[in-house]
Amino acid sequence: MGMTITEKILARAAGVDRVVPGQLVDAKIDVVMCHDVTTPPAISMLVAKGIDRVFDPDKIVVTPDHFQPAKDVQSAELHKRLDVWARRHNIKHYYKLGRAGVCHALLPEQGHIRPGEVIVGGDSHTCTYGAFAAFSTGIGSTDLAAAIATGVLWFKVPASMKFVLSGALPQGVYSKDVILAVIGRVGTDGALYRAMEFVGPALADMSMEARMTMTNMAIEAGAKNGIIPFDEMTKSYLREHLKESVEYTVFESDADAAYIATEEFDCSKLEPMVALPHLPSKAVPIDQCAGQAMDQAYLGSCTNGRIEDFRVAAQIMKGKQVAIRTLIVPSTPEVWKQASDEGLFEVFYNAGCVISAPTCGACLGGFMGVLAAGEKCVSTTNRNFVGRMGSPKSEVYLASPATAAASAIEGKLADPRKYL
Amino acid sequence: MAKAHVYKRDHINTDEIIPARYLNTDNEAELAKHCMEDLDKDFVAKVKAGDVIVAGDDFGCGSSREHAVWAIRGAKVQTVIAKSFARIFYRNAINCGFYLIESADAVNKIKNGDEIEIDYDAGVIKTKKGKAKIQFLPLPDFALEIIRDGGLLDHIMKTSA
Ligand code: SF4
């Protein structure tokens, strides 16, 4: 019996020839991602136990993002703890304000993600990096502390589920719509503890950014990791973004690898999707919810805060006015600069949007656009739980950047296809 | 005897257990003041040391914030009994040395406010009125070892010493 990519990567990291789902392994970690919410507690745990070391200062990437720039005194204290620690241990890849960005957008962009590696981060959407044929998963602070100190973590090898994506995406339909449709079908725990492996011809036309939008949301189906096979698209992205150690190992699933389930999606039949409150799985085609009045549109986050997302939004907003509060939040300084250079900010400014510094901000109800009781927000983020973006009585509608832009113009959920 | 706080819902998520607006601290006592706030704003006033939370499927889904475990532990809750748990929450709890119980029946057989007794070694939950005796599968050995050592970091220190 063959192995899946996920199994092969974990076997390599555990130093064994093969692994099977359910098996416990101690895997070597290649990259540890640290941000400002879950890392300071991990640091405190290590200090409390007298463990004053990091396994490898070159393999830890630090970027404050959730409450960056500091939203209040308490978050400033978190940033300070992170800063003191990162300096003390000579963390090589430490992104400070001005270069820091939303972690899952920043790490691939800055060349920290390589195929075949095991990447962990103190954040549930760490599964994003699976778009590069890597095994990556989110962990909590204790795991993070252990990973920082030892470079090794225990894992239970997940069974893999295969998602076969065929057919070309129609005009106005994006990878965000695909992943919302996938989660809508399997449910928020449909892939619990499993690896979601995306394959099929529809991927060939998707940029790495578009692919990351899908693996980003694997956790919203309960998955341990999302993963996409390596191809020419991956290769050319890496050629552009890897700065040092440009070597990597490509693993592929064997033809006779075992999958616990296979789901097929004909992407050519998909429509723009919206996930209604309060679960990402409550996905419906736009025509079932169009017209629902909104109070705010939010374009940003690790899911859809990349340059191509803002290009689409600008294309739709050009020469038009937004009818509701609309926030543009580039996910990294580089995205910010590029959007500025391409003249997208001018479009957004003229349309009446506000443009923010790179931050997680209101995606998690932190700051910079939180919602009041009773307010509704169409958002390009990944999670619409009760209270996610502010008041427990507010509502979040998840959609693609195109749908969010069209909805911003109309002040209600709107089909982007009429603007394209 | 422990009092059961039963929430018959599935997918109780980390934003409900501890909303992100309180994540600017990792102080357990501070977090405990807001435990379950967006699900049940009276929870903190009702809960007593040693009480138990009982829920449906996929408890703890959402973010990787271990703050969710700390808020519950900080509120002096003894354990959470759910039909199933979200992966990261489950892992975090074990790593913190906090015992979780997976039981398909508990949420149906235990009523809100019931007094219950848990025998962790035998894997049995008894309700006081004696009506129900619910079996559960104790945690696997590797998880028990971590819990017995007081959490993952102590476990690592012990095993690598
Ligand atoms: S943008 Fe939102 S989902 Fe992404 S890491 Fe930040 S808070 Fe989490």
CSV table of C-alpha atoms and ligand atoms in Angstrom, one decimal, chain A residues 35 65-66 102-104 123 125 216 300-303 359-360 363-364 381-383 388, ligand 1:
chain,number,residue,atom,x,y,z
A,35,HIS,CA,2.9,35.7,16.5
A,65,ASP,CA,0.1,40.7,13.6
A,66,HIS,CA,-3.0,40.2,15.6
A,102,VAL,CA,-0.4,38.8,8.8
A,103,CYS,CA,1.6,35.6,9.5
A,104,HIS,CA,0.1,33.2,6.9
A,123,ASP,CA,-2.4,29.7,15.0
A,125,HIS,CA,-4.8,28.7,10.1
A,216,ASN,CA,-6.2,28.3,4.8
A,300,GLY,CA,-8.2,41.5,4.1
A,301,SER,CA,-6.9,38.7,6.3
A,302,CYS,CA,-4.7,35.7,5.7
A,303,THR,CA,-7.5,34.2,3.6
A,359,THR,CA,-2.8,43.7,10.6
A,360,CYS,CA,-5.3,40.9,11.6
A,363,CYS,CA,-10.8,39.7,11.4
A,364,LEU,CA,-10.8,38.4,15.0
A,381,THR,CA,-12.0,36.3,6.2
A,382,ASN,CA,-12.4,32.7,7.1
A,383,ARG,CA,-14.5,32.5,10.2
A,388,ARG,CA,-16.0,36.8,15.8
C,1,SF4,S1,-6.1,37.3,9.6
C,1,SF4,FE1,-7.6,36.5,10.9
C,1,SF4,S2,-7.7,34.3,10.6
C,1,SF4,FE2,-5.8,35.1,9.7
C,1,SF4,S3,-4.2,34.9,11.3
C,1,SF4,FE3,-5.1,36.9,11.5
C,1,SF4,S4,-6.8,36.7,13.0
C,1,SF4,FE4,-6.2,34.6,12.3
